[in-house]
Amino acid sequence: MKIRTGDIVTHVQRLAAGEAGGTVPDEEPPVVVFVHGLLTDSLASYYFTLGPALSAAGVDVVMYDLRGHGRSTRPTSGYRLENFVEDLALLLEGLDERRPVHVVGNSFGGTVAAGLAAWHPERVATAIMIESEPPVAVWNRHMADGLGHARRELVRQESIDWIAERYGSHTARLSKGAGRILEATTLAEEIPHGQVIDDDLSAIRCPVLAVFGDESGLSAQVPSLEAKLPLCRTVVLPRQGHSVLVEQPNRTRDLVLDWVREHHTPAARLETALSGAPR
């Protein structure tokens, strides 16, 4: 399915609760929206990991391709974080989805999830960030460094050959596709200059689950997230780097499903509503 979201058309796939097997729930199910990462990713990373499993467990699932990725429109410009966040808000509107959603984001997708929680709190029941950073000023600097390096290297055949030798032909094809995105768009220039939230994270009031690998540098955020977000739970997986979703899909599935079920009770929904109310 494709839906107009502002200046682009977004490719989206839905799996209703029970559609992928399992039992259709008697009451209104929770809805989970999956947001993938940048450049080498698409909704397929969830379609082949978490999406069908959550549908079978009684969850309404929404998966979509970010602008510039997969089967969504690839404009030459319009790649600040706020563009991605607004795409998601407009997608929910286009789907006529009125329930607060649980937003699961991997890597950059987790930053989009945090942005939606900060700028559209009425839309978000909880945010689940997998190997992600919230959109604060230091994140922009990290993205500038990473995207600058990717833009230089992924257009070089020598780099693609090295990736193929070390990580295999599939990863090399994805990396070559990422290079094409960087050549055809202003993504690398725009993302590091996107809108941010205050470092104290006070804009994020919903419950947050943050999942990291212990061998990833992003796990260093754990003390800060726990101190700044009163409704935050962190999980650090042992012997794991940045590729948590790909390498630990079953563990990630269980963490997400348990979290969504825990926060779908009437008491949890009331607490979430109160946490998002004006202070």
mmCIF file with all atom_site columns, C-alpha atoms in Angstrom, residues 63-259:
data_model
loop_
_atom_site.group_PDB
_atom_site.id
_atom_site.type_symbol
_atom_site.label_atom_id
_atom_site.label_alt_id
_atom_site.label_comp_id
_atom_site.label_asym_id
_atom_site.label_entity_id
_atom_site.label_seq_id
_atom_site.pdbx_PDB_ins_code
_atom_site.Cartn_x
_atom_site.Cartn_y
_atom_site.Cartn_z
_atom_site.occupancy
_atom_site.B_iso_or_equiv
_atom_site.pdbx_formal_charge
_atom_site.auth_seq_id
_atom_site.auth_comp_id
_atom_site.auth_asym_id
_atom_site.auth_atom_id
_atom_site.pdbx_PDB_model_num
ATOM 1   C CA . MET A 1 63  ? 5.910  -1.231  8.804  1.00 0.00 ? 63  MET A CA 1
ATOM 2   C CA . TYR A 1 64  ? 6.971  1.423   6.299  1.00 0.00 ? 64  TYR A CA 1
ATOM 3   C CA . ASP A 1 65  ? 9.883  2.610   4.179  1.00 0.00 ? 65  ASP A CA 1
ATOM 4   C CA . LEU A 1 66  ? 11.465 5.898   5.191  1.00 0.00 ? 66  LEU A CA 1
ATOM 5   C CA . ARG A 1 67  ? 11.645 8.657   2.597  1.00 0.00 ? 67  ARG A CA 1
ATOM 6   C CA . GLY A 1 68  ? 14.461 7.926   0.173  1.00 0.00 ? 68  GLY A CA 1
ATOM 7   C CA . HIS A 1 69  ? 14.413 4.210   1.018  1.00 0.00 ? 69  HIS A CA 1
ATOM 8   C CA . GLY A 1 70  ? 12.759 1.060   -0.289 1.00 0.00 ? 70  GLY A CA 1
ATOM 9   C CA . ARG A 1 71  ? 9.617  1.761   -2.292 1.00 0.00 ? 71  ARG A CA 1
ATOM 10  C CA . SER A 1 72  ? 8.922  5.195   -0.846 1.00 0.00 ? 72  SER A CA 1
ATOM 11  C CA . THR A 1 73  ? 9.602  8.363   -2.849 1.00 0.00 ? 73  THR A CA 1
ATOM 12  C CA . ARG A 1 74  ? 13.235 9.468   -3.051 1.00 0.00 ? 74  ARG A CA 1
ATOM 13  C CA . PRO A 1 75  ? 13.239 13.278  -3.286 1.00 0.00 ? 75  PRO A CA 1
ATOM 14  C CA . THR A 1 76  ? 16.549 15.021  -3.862 1.00 0.00 ? 76  THR A CA 1
ATOM 15  C CA . SER A 1 77  ? 16.136 17.035  -0.642 1.00 0.00 ? 77  SER A CA 1
ATOM 16  C CA . GLY A 1 78  ? 14.046 17.144  2.523  1.00 0.00 ? 78  GLY A CA 1
ATOM 17  C CA . TYR A 1 79  ? 16.099 14.901  4.817  1.00 0.00 ? 79  TYR A CA 1
ATOM 18  C CA . ARG A 1 80  ? 16.207 16.701  8.143  1.00 0.00 ? 80  ARG A CA 1
ATOM 19  C CA . LEU A 1 81  ? 15.047 14.682  11.126 1.00 0.00 ? 81  LEU A CA 1
ATOM 20  C CA . GLU A 1 82  ? 11.847 16.704  11.371 1.00 0.00 ? 82  GLU A CA 1
ATOM 21  C CA . ASN A 1 83  ? 10.941 15.615  7.809  1.00 0.00 ? 83  ASN A CA 1
ATOM 22  C CA . PHE A 1 84  ? 11.144 11.967  8.834  1.00 0.00 ? 84  PHE A CA 1
ATOM 23  C CA . VAL A 1 85  ? 9.141  12.592  11.999 1.00 0.00 ? 85  VAL A CA 1
ATOM 24  C CA . GLU A 1 86  ? 6.452  14.504  10.134 1.00 0.00 ? 86  GLU A CA 1
ATOM 25  C CA . ASP A 1 87  ? 6.238  11.697  7.554  1.00 0.00 ? 87  ASP A CA 1
ATOM 26  C CA . LEU A 1 88  ? 5.404  9.287   10.365 1.00 0.00 ? 88  LEU A CA 1
ATOM 27  C CA . ALA A 1 89  ? 2.802  11.603  11.901 1.00 0.00 ? 89  ALA A CA 1
ATOM 28  C CA . LEU A 1 90  ? 1.170  12.054  8.482  1.00 0.00 ? 90  LEU A CA 1
ATOM 29  C CA . LEU A 1 91  ? 1.314  8.308   7.847  1.00 0.00 ? 91  LEU A CA 1
ATOM 30  C CA . LEU A 1 92  ? -0.639 7.611   11.034 1.00 0.00 ? 92  LEU A CA 1
ATOM 31  C CA . GLU A 1 93  ? -3.147 10.243  9.966  1.00 0.00 ? 93  GLU A CA 1
ATOM 32  C CA . GLY A 1 94  ? -3.407 8.724   6.498  1.00 0.00 ? 94  GLY A CA 1
ATOM 33  C CA . LEU A 1 95  ? -3.999 5.296   8.017  1.00 0.00 ? 95  LEU A CA 1
ATOM 34  C CA . ASP A 1 96  ? -6.720 6.839   10.223 1.00 0.00 ? 96  ASP A CA 1
ATOM 35  C CA . GLU A 1 97  ? -4.867 5.431   13.214 1.00 0.00 ? 97  GLU A CA 1
ATOM 36  C CA . ARG A 1 98  ? -6.198 7.153   16.330 1.00 0.00 ? 98  ARG A CA 1
ATOM 37  C CA . ARG A 1 99  ? -4.686 4.884   18.959 1.00 0.00 ? 99  ARG A CA 1
ATOM 38  C CA . PRO A 1 100 ? -1.445 5.988   20.632 1.00 0.00 ? 100 PRO A CA 1
ATOM 39  C CA . VAL A 1 101 ? 1.186  3.758   19.071 1.00 0.00 ? 101 VAL A CA 1
ATOM 40  C CA . HIS A 1 102 ? 4.215  1.926   20.365 1.00 0.00 ? 102 HIS A CA 1
ATOM 41  C CA . VAL A 1 103 ? 7.035  3.098   18.078 1.00 0.00 ? 103 VAL A CA 1
ATOM 42  C CA . VAL A 1 104 ? 9.944  0.672   17.642 1.00 0.00 ? 104 VAL A CA 1
ATOM 43  C CA . GLY A 1 105 ? 12.991 2.210   15.995 1.00 0.00 ? 105 GLY A CA 1
ATOM 44  C CA . ASN A 1 106 ? 16.272 0.578   15.063 1.00 0.00 ? 106 ASN A CA 1
ATOM 45  C CA . SER A 1 107 ? 19.372 2.822   14.904 1.00 0.00 ? 107 SER A CA 1
ATOM 46  C CA . PHE A 1 108 ? 18.236 6.036   13.119 1.00 0.00 ? 108 PHE A CA 1
ATOM 47  C CA . GLY A 1 109 ? 14.672 4.722   13.399 1.00 0.00 ? 109 GLY A CA 1
ATOM 48  C CA . GLY A 1 110 ? 14.949 5.001   17.172 1.00 0.00 ? 110 GLY A CA 1
ATOM 49  C CA . THR A 1 111 ? 15.849 8.660   16.835 1.00 0.00 ? 111 THR A CA 1
ATOM 50  C CA . VAL A 1 112 ? 12.743 9.139   14.688 1.00 0.00 ? 112 VAL A CA 1
ATOM 51  C CA . ALA A 1 113 ? 10.713 7.371   17.400 1.00 0.00 ? 113 ALA A CA 1
ATOM 52  C CA . ALA A 1 114 ? 12.116 9.708   20.059 1.00 0.00 ? 114 ALA A CA 1
ATOM 53  C CA . GLY A 1 115 ? 11.385 12.692  17.826 1.00 0.00 ? 115 GLY A CA 1
ATOM 54  C CA . LEU A 1 116 ? 7.763  11.617  17.403 1.00 0.00 ? 116 LEU A CA 1
ATOM 55  C CA . ALA A 1 117 ? 7.462  11.181  21.184 1.00 0.00 ? 117 ALA A CA 1
ATOM 56  C CA . ALA A 1 118 ? 8.862  14.678  21.750 1.00 0.00 ? 118 ALA A CA 1
ATOM 57  C CA . TRP A 1 119 ? 7.003  16.569  19.014 1.00 0.00 ? 119 TRP A CA 1
ATOM 58  C CA . HIS A 1 120 ? 3.772  14.578  18.766 1.00 0.00 ? 120 HIS A CA 1
ATOM 59  C CA . PRO A 1 121 ? 3.318  13.154  22.286 1.00 0.00 ? 121 PRO A CA 1
ATOM 60  C CA . GLU A 1 122 ? -0.377 12.512  21.764 1.00 0.00 ? 122 GLU A CA 1
ATOM 61  C CA . ARG A 1 123 ? 0.535  9.966   19.082 1.00 0.00 ? 123 ARG A CA 1
ATOM 62  C CA . VAL A 1 124 ? 2.886  7.853   21.195 1.00 0.00 ? 124 VAL A CA 1
ATOM 63  C CA . ALA A 1 125 ? 2.108  5.290   23.883 1.00 0.00 ? 125 ALA A CA 1
ATOM 64  C CA . THR A 1 126 ? 5.742  4.225   24.298 1.00 0.00 ? 126 THR A CA 1
ATOM 65  C CA . ALA A 1 127 ? 9.021  4.468   22.400 1.00 0.00 ? 127 ALA A CA 1
ATOM 66  C CA . ILE A 1 128 ? 11.367 1.512   21.931 1.00 0.00 ? 128 ILE A CA 1
ATOM 67  C CA . MET A 1 129 ? 14.864 2.512   20.819 1.00 0.00 ? 129 MET A CA 1
ATOM 68  C CA . ILE A 1 130 ? 17.159 -0.253  19.586 1.00 0.00 ? 130 ILE A CA 1
ATOM 69  C CA . GLU A 1 131 ? 20.803 0.841   19.372 1.00 0.00 ? 131 GLU A CA 1
ATOM 70  C CA . SER A 1 132 ? 19.721 4.468   19.020 1.00 0.00 ? 132 SER A CA 1
ATOM 71  C CA . GLU A 1 133 ? 20.359 7.959   20.312 1.00 0.00 ? 133 GLU A CA 1
ATOM 72  C CA . PRO A 1 134 ? 17.762 10.624  21.126 1.00 0.00 ? 134 PRO A CA 1
ATOM 73  C CA . PRO A 1 135 ? 17.848 13.700  18.858 1.00 0.00 ? 135 PRO A CA 1
ATOM 74  C CA . VAL A 1 136 ? 20.085 15.971  20.926 1.00 0.00 ? 136 VAL A CA 1
ATOM 75  C CA . ALA A 1 137 ? 22.922 18.179  19.680 1.00 0.00 ? 137 ALA A CA 1
ATOM 76  C CA . VAL A 1 138 ? 25.640 15.534  20.088 1.00 0.00 ? 138 VAL A CA 1
ATOM 77  C CA . TRP A 1 139 ? 23.627 13.160  17.893 1.00 0.00 ? 139 TRP A CA 1
ATOM 78  C CA . ASN A 1 140 ? 23.840 15.692  15.047 1.00 0.00 ? 140 ASN A CA 1
ATOM 79  C CA . ARG A 1 141 ? 27.614 15.732  15.400 1.00 0.00 ? 141 ARG A CA 1
ATOM 80  C CA . HIS A 1 142 ? 27.804 11.947  15.390 1.00 0.00 ? 142 HIS A CA 1
ATOM 81  C CA . MET A 1 143 ? 25.663 11.814  12.252 1.00 0.00 ? 143 MET A CA 1
ATOM 82  C CA . ALA A 1 144 ? 27.810 14.426  10.504 1.00 0.00 ? 144 ALA A CA 1
ATOM 83  C CA . ASP A 1 145 ? 30.907 12.310  11.096 1.00 0.00 ? 145 ASP A CA 1
ATOM 84  C CA . GLY A 1 146 ? 29.296 9.010   10.120 1.00 0.00 ? 146 GLY A CA 1
ATOM 85  C CA . LEU A 1 147 ? 27.508 10.255  7.022  1.00 0.00 ? 147 LEU A CA 1
ATOM 86  C CA . GLY A 1 148 ? 30.537 12.202  5.850  1.00 0.00 ? 148 GLY A CA 1
ATOM 87  C CA . HIS A 1 149 ? 32.639 9.040   6.008  1.00 0.00 ? 149 HIS A CA 1
ATOM 88  C CA . ALA A 1 150 ? 29.942 6.985   4.272  1.00 0.00 ? 150 ALA A CA 1
ATOM 89  C CA . ARG A 1 151 ? 29.587 9.516   1.487  1.00 0.00 ? 151 ARG A CA 1
ATOM 90  C CA . ARG A 1 152 ? 33.312 9.429   0.796  1.00 0.00 ? 152 ARG A CA 1
ATOM 91  C CA . GLU A 1 153 ? 33.712 5.651   0.953  1.00 0.00 ? 153 GLU A CA 1
ATOM 92  C CA . LEU A 1 154 ? 30.546 4.084   -0.433 1.00 0.00 ? 154 LEU A CA 1
ATOM 93  C CA . VAL A 1 155 ? 31.038 5.614   -3.871 1.00 0.00 ? 155 VAL A CA 1
ATOM 94  C CA . ARG A 1 156 ? 34.438 3.928   -4.196 1.00 0.00 ? 156 ARG A CA 1
ATOM 95  C CA . GLN A 1 157 ? 34.470 0.471   -5.766 1.00 0.00 ? 157 GLN A CA 1
ATOM 96  C CA . GLU A 1 158 ? 37.492 -0.415  -3.644 1.00 0.00 ? 158 GLU A CA 1
ATOM 97  C CA . SER A 1 159 ? 35.390 0.099   -0.523 1.00 0.00 ? 159 SER A CA 1
ATOM 98  C CA . ILE A 1 160 ? 32.536 -2.019  -1.899 1.00 0.00 ? 160 ILE A CA 1
ATOM 99  C CA . ASP A 1 161 ? 35.000 -4.797  -2.786 1.00 0.00 ? 161 ASP A CA 1
ATOM 100 C CA . TRP A 1 162 ? 36.435 -4.676  0.753  1.00 0.00 ? 162 TRP A CA 1
ATOM 101 C CA . ILE A 1 163 ? 32.936 -4.925  2.246  1.00 0.00 ? 163 ILE A CA 1
ATOM 102 C CA . ALA A 1 164 ? 32.130 -7.882  -0.024 1.00 0.00 ? 164 ALA A CA 1
ATOM 103 C CA . GLU A 1 165 ? 35.293 -9.698  1.012  1.00 0.00 ? 165 GLU A CA 1
ATOM 104 C CA . ARG A 1 166 ? 34.768 -9.082  4.721  1.00 0.00 ? 166 ARG A CA 1
ATOM 105 C CA . TYR A 1 167 ? 30.974 -9.176  5.094  1.00 0.00 ? 167 TYR A CA 1
ATOM 106 C CA . GLY A 1 168 ? 29.650 -10.901 1.971  1.00 0.00 ? 168 GLY A CA 1
ATOM 107 C CA . SER A 1 169 ? 27.965 -9.958  -1.286 1.00 0.00 ? 169 SER A CA 1
ATOM 108 C CA . HIS A 1 170 ? 24.579 -9.127  0.257  1.00 0.00 ? 170 HIS A CA 1
ATOM 109 C CA . THR A 1 171 ? 26.059 -6.473  2.544  1.00 0.00 ? 171 THR A CA 1
ATOM 110 C CA . ALA A 1 172 ? 28.101 -5.150  -0.367 1.00 0.00 ? 172 ALA A CA 1
ATOM 111 C CA . ARG A 1 173 ? 24.936 -4.729  -2.476 1.00 0.00 ? 173 ARG A CA 1
ATOM 112 C CA . LEU A 1 174 ? 23.227 -2.884  0.358  1.00 0.00 ? 174 LEU A CA 1
ATOM 113 C CA . SER A 1 175 ? 26.269 -0.653  0.789  1.00 0.00 ? 175 SER A CA 1
ATOM 114 C CA . LYS A 1 176 ? 26.354 0.131   -2.918 1.00 0.00 ? 176 LYS A CA 1
ATOM 115 C CA . GLY A 1 177 ? 22.667 1.067   -2.739 1.00 0.00 ? 177 GLY A CA 1
ATOM 116 C CA . ALA A 1 178 ? 23.449 3.335   0.213  1.00 0.00 ? 178 ALA A CA 1
ATOM 117 C CA . GLY A 1 179 ? 26.096 5.058   -1.875 1.00 0.00 ? 179 GLY A CA 1
ATOM 118 C CA . ARG A 1 180 ? 23.517 5.718   -4.587 1.00 0.00 ? 180 ARG A CA 1
ATOM 119 C CA . ILE A 1 181 ? 21.182 7.330   -2.042 1.00 0.00 ? 181 ILE A CA 1
ATOM 120 C CA . LEU A 1 182 ? 24.006 9.579   -0.826 1.00 0.00 ? 182 LEU A CA 1
ATOM 121 C CA . GLU A 1 183 ? 24.925 10.556  -4.392 1.00 0.00 ? 183 GLU A CA 1
ATOM 122 C CA . ALA A 1 184 ? 21.344 11.289  -5.478 1.00 0.00 ? 184 ALA A CA 1
ATOM 123 C CA . THR A 1 185 ? 20.162 13.234  -2.413 1.00 0.00 ? 185 THR A CA 1
ATOM 124 C CA . THR A 1 186 ? 21.211 15.832  0.140  1.00 0.00 ? 186 THR A CA 1
ATOM 125 C CA . LEU A 1 187 ? 20.657 13.381  3.008  1.00 0.00 ? 187 LEU A CA 1
ATOM 126 C CA . ALA A 1 188 ? 24.253 13.529  4.256  1.00 0.00 ? 188 ALA A CA 1
ATOM 127 C CA . GLU A 1 189 ? 24.213 17.334  4.366  1.00 0.00 ? 189 GLU A CA 1
ATOM 128 C CA . GLU A 1 190 ? 20.758 17.761  5.870  1.00 0.00 ? 190 GLU A CA 1
ATOM 129 C CA . ILE A 1 191 ? 20.497 15.230  8.688  1.00 0.00 ? 191 ILE A CA 1
ATOM 130 C CA . PRO A 1 192 ? 23.282 16.796  10.800 1.00 0.00 ? 192 PRO A CA 1
ATOM 131 C CA . HIS A 1 193 ? 21.404 20.113  10.734 1.00 0.00 ? 193 HIS A CA 1
ATOM 132 C CA . GLY A 1 194 ? 17.983 18.852  11.775 1.00 0.00 ? 194 GLY A CA 1
ATOM 133 C CA . GLN A 1 195 ? 15.878 19.922  14.722 1.00 0.00 ? 195 GLN A CA 1
ATOM 134 C CA . VAL A 1 196 ? 16.966 18.696  18.153 1.00 0.00 ? 196 VAL A CA 1
ATOM 135 C CA . ILE A 1 197 ? 15.544 18.553  21.665 1.00 0.00 ? 197 ILE A CA 1
ATOM 136 C CA . ASP A 1 198 ? 17.105 19.817  24.885 1.00 0.00 ? 198 ASP A CA 1
ATOM 137 C CA . ASP A 1 199 ? 19.851 17.678  26.367 1.00 0.00 ? 199 ASP A CA 1
ATOM 138 C CA . ASP A 1 200 ? 17.787 17.066  29.500 1.00 0.00 ? 200 ASP A CA 1
ATOM 139 C CA . LEU A 1 201 ? 15.317 15.018  27.377 1.00 0.00 ? 201 LEU A CA 1
ATOM 140 C CA . SER A 1 202 ? 12.400 16.664  29.172 1.00 0.00 ? 202 SER A CA 1
ATOM 141 C CA . ALA A 1 203 ? 10.463 16.724  25.870 1.00 0.00 ? 203 ALA A CA 1
ATOM 142 C CA . ILE A 1 204 ? 10.119 12.924  26.023 1.00 0.00 ? 204 ILE A CA 1
ATOM 143 C CA . ARG A 1 205 ? 7.451  12.056  28.594 1.00 0.00 ? 205 ARG A CA 1
ATOM 144 C CA . CYS A 1 206 ? 6.287  8.626   27.503 1.00 0.00 ? 206 CYS A CA 1
ATOM 145 C CA . PRO A 1 207 ? 7.780  5.335   28.739 1.00 0.00 ? 207 PRO A CA 1
ATOM 146 C CA . VAL A 1 208 ? 10.978 4.421   26.861 1.00 0.00 ? 208 VAL A CA 1
ATOM 147 C CA . LEU A 1 209 ? 12.639 1.041   26.393 1.00 0.00 ? 209 LEU A CA 1
ATOM 148 C CA . ALA A 1 210 ? 16.254 1.358   25.226 1.00 0.00 ? 210 ALA A CA 1
ATOM 149 C CA . VAL A 1 211 ? 18.099 -1.760  24.032 1.00 0.00 ? 211 VAL A CA 1
ATOM 150 C CA . PHE A 1 212 ? 21.833 -1.860  23.374 1.00 0.00 ? 212 PHE A CA 1
ATOM 151 C CA . GLY A 1 213 ? 24.628 -4.302  22.706 1.00 0.00 ? 213 GLY A CA 1
ATOM 152 C CA . ASP A 1 214 ? 27.359 -4.243  25.347 1.00 0.00 ? 214 ASP A CA 1
ATOM 153 C CA . GLU A 1 215 ? 30.062 -4.023  22.658 1.00 0.00 ? 215 GLU A CA 1
ATOM 154 C CA . SER A 1 216 ? 28.446 -0.991  21.043 1.00 0.00 ? 216 SER A CA 1
ATOM 155 C CA . GLY A 1 217 ? 29.590 2.492   21.985 1.00 0.00 ? 217 GLY A CA 1
ATOM 156 C CA . LEU A 1 218 ? 25.952 3.543   22.203 1.00 0.00 ? 218 LEU A CA 1
ATOM 157 C CA . SER A 1 219 ? 25.530 1.556   25.423 1.00 0.00 ? 219 SER A CA 1
ATOM 158 C CA . ALA A 1 220 ? 27.476 4.313   27.193 1.00 0.00 ? 220 ALA A CA 1
ATOM 159 C CA . GLN A 1 221 ? 24.217 6.291   27.179 1.00 0.00 ? 221 GLN A CA 1
ATOM 160 C CA . VAL A 1 222 ? 22.577 4.006   29.742 1.00 0.00 ? 222 VAL A CA 1
ATOM 161 C CA . PRO A 1 223 ? 23.337 6.044   32.916 1.00 0.00 ? 223 PRO A CA 1
ATOM 162 C CA . SER A 1 224 ? 22.278 9.294   31.232 1.00 0.00 ? 224 SER A CA 1
ATOM 163 C CA . LEU A 1 225 ? 19.030 7.877   29.861 1.00 0.00 ? 225 LEU A CA 1
ATOM 164 C CA . GLU A 1 226 ? 18.114 6.360   33.208 1.00 0.00 ? 226 GLU A CA 1
ATOM 165 C CA . ALA A 1 227 ? 18.847 9.626   35.009 1.00 0.00 ? 227 ALA A CA 1
ATOM 166 C CA . LYS A 1 228 ? 16.988 11.898  32.588 1.00 0.00 ? 228 LYS A CA 1
ATOM 167 C CA . LEU A 1 229 ? 13.975 9.756   31.654 1.00 0.00 ? 229 LEU A CA 1
ATOM 168 C CA . PRO A 1 230 ? 11.948 8.737   34.722 1.00 0.00 ? 230 PRO A CA 1
ATOM 169 C CA . LEU A 1 231 ? 9.954  6.172   32.705 1.00 0.00 ? 231 LEU A CA 1
ATOM 170 C CA . CYS A 1 232 ? 12.969 4.586   31.018 1.00 0.00 ? 232 CYS A CA 1
ATOM 171 C CA . ARG A 1 233 ? 14.095 0.966   31.121 1.00 0.00 ? 233 ARG A CA 1
ATOM 172 C CA . THR A 1 234 ? 17.424 -0.063  29.620 1.00 0.00 ? 234 THR A CA 1
ATOM 173 C CA . VAL A 1 235 ? 18.553 -3.512  28.503 1.00 0.00 ? 235 VAL A CA 1
ATOM 174 C CA . VAL A 1 236 ? 22.150 -4.266  27.522 1.00 0.00 ? 236 VAL A CA 1
ATOM 175 C CA . LEU A 1 237 ? 22.647 -7.538  25.660 1.00 0.00 ? 237 LEU A CA 1
ATOM 176 C CA . PRO A 1 238 ? 25.970 -9.341  26.274 1.00 0.00 ? 238 PRO A CA 1
ATOM 177 C CA . ARG A 1 239 ? 28.473 -10.056 23.492 1.00 0.00 ? 239 ARG A CA 1
ATOM 178 C CA . GLN A 1 240 ? 26.532 -7.876  21.088 1.00 0.00 ? 240 GLN A CA 1
ATOM 179 C CA . GLY A 1 241 ? 27.425 -4.908  18.888 1.00 0.00 ? 241 GLY A CA 1
ATOM 180 C CA . HIS A 1 242 ? 25.242 -2.566  16.838 1.00 0.00 ? 242 HIS A CA 1
ATOM 181 C CA . SER A 1 243 ? 23.409 -5.283  14.871 1.00 0.00 ? 243 SER A CA 1
ATOM 182 C CA . VAL A 1 244 ? 21.098 -6.302  17.720 1.00 0.00 ? 244 VAL A CA 1
ATOM 183 C CA . LEU A 1 245 ? 17.984 -6.607  15.562 1.00 0.00 ? 245 LEU A CA 1
ATOM 184 C CA . VAL A 1 246 ? 19.640 -8.855  12.965 1.00 0.00 ? 246 VAL A CA 1
ATOM 185 C CA . GLU A 1 247 ? 21.706 -10.986 15.315 1.00 0.00 ? 247 GLU A CA 1
ATOM 186 C CA . GLN A 1 248 ? 19.251 -11.276 18.232 1.00 0.00 ? 248 GLN A CA 1
ATOM 187 C CA . PRO A 1 249 ? 15.769 -11.170 16.611 1.00 0.00 ? 249 PRO A CA 1
ATOM 188 C CA . ASN A 1 250 ? 14.154 -13.593 19.069 1.00 0.00 ? 250 ASN A CA 1
ATOM 189 C CA . ARG A 1 251 ? 15.495 -11.812 22.132 1.00 0.00 ? 251 ARG A CA 1
ATOM 190 C CA . THR A 1 252 ? 14.499 -8.453  20.656 1.00 0.00 ? 252 THR A CA 1
ATOM 191 C CA . ARG A 1 253 ? 11.033 -9.788  19.821 1.00 0.00 ? 253 ARG A CA 1
ATOM 192 C CA . ASP A 1 254 ? 10.498 -10.967 23.389 1.00 0.00 ? 254 ASP A CA 1
ATOM 193 C CA . LEU A 1 255 ? 11.674 -7.659  24.856 1.00 0.00 ? 255 LEU A CA 1
ATOM 194 C CA . VAL A 1 256 ? 9.376  -5.634  22.599 1.00 0.00 ? 256 VAL A CA 1
ATOM 195 C CA . LEU A 1 257 ? 6.364  -7.901  23.056 1.00 0.00 ? 257 LEU A CA 1
ATOM 196 C CA . ASP A 1 258 ? 6.700  -8.021  26.855 1.00 0.00 ? 258 ASP A CA 1
ATOM 197 C CA . TRP A 1 259 ? 7.064  -4.233  26.956 1.00 0.00 ? 259 TRP A CA 1
#
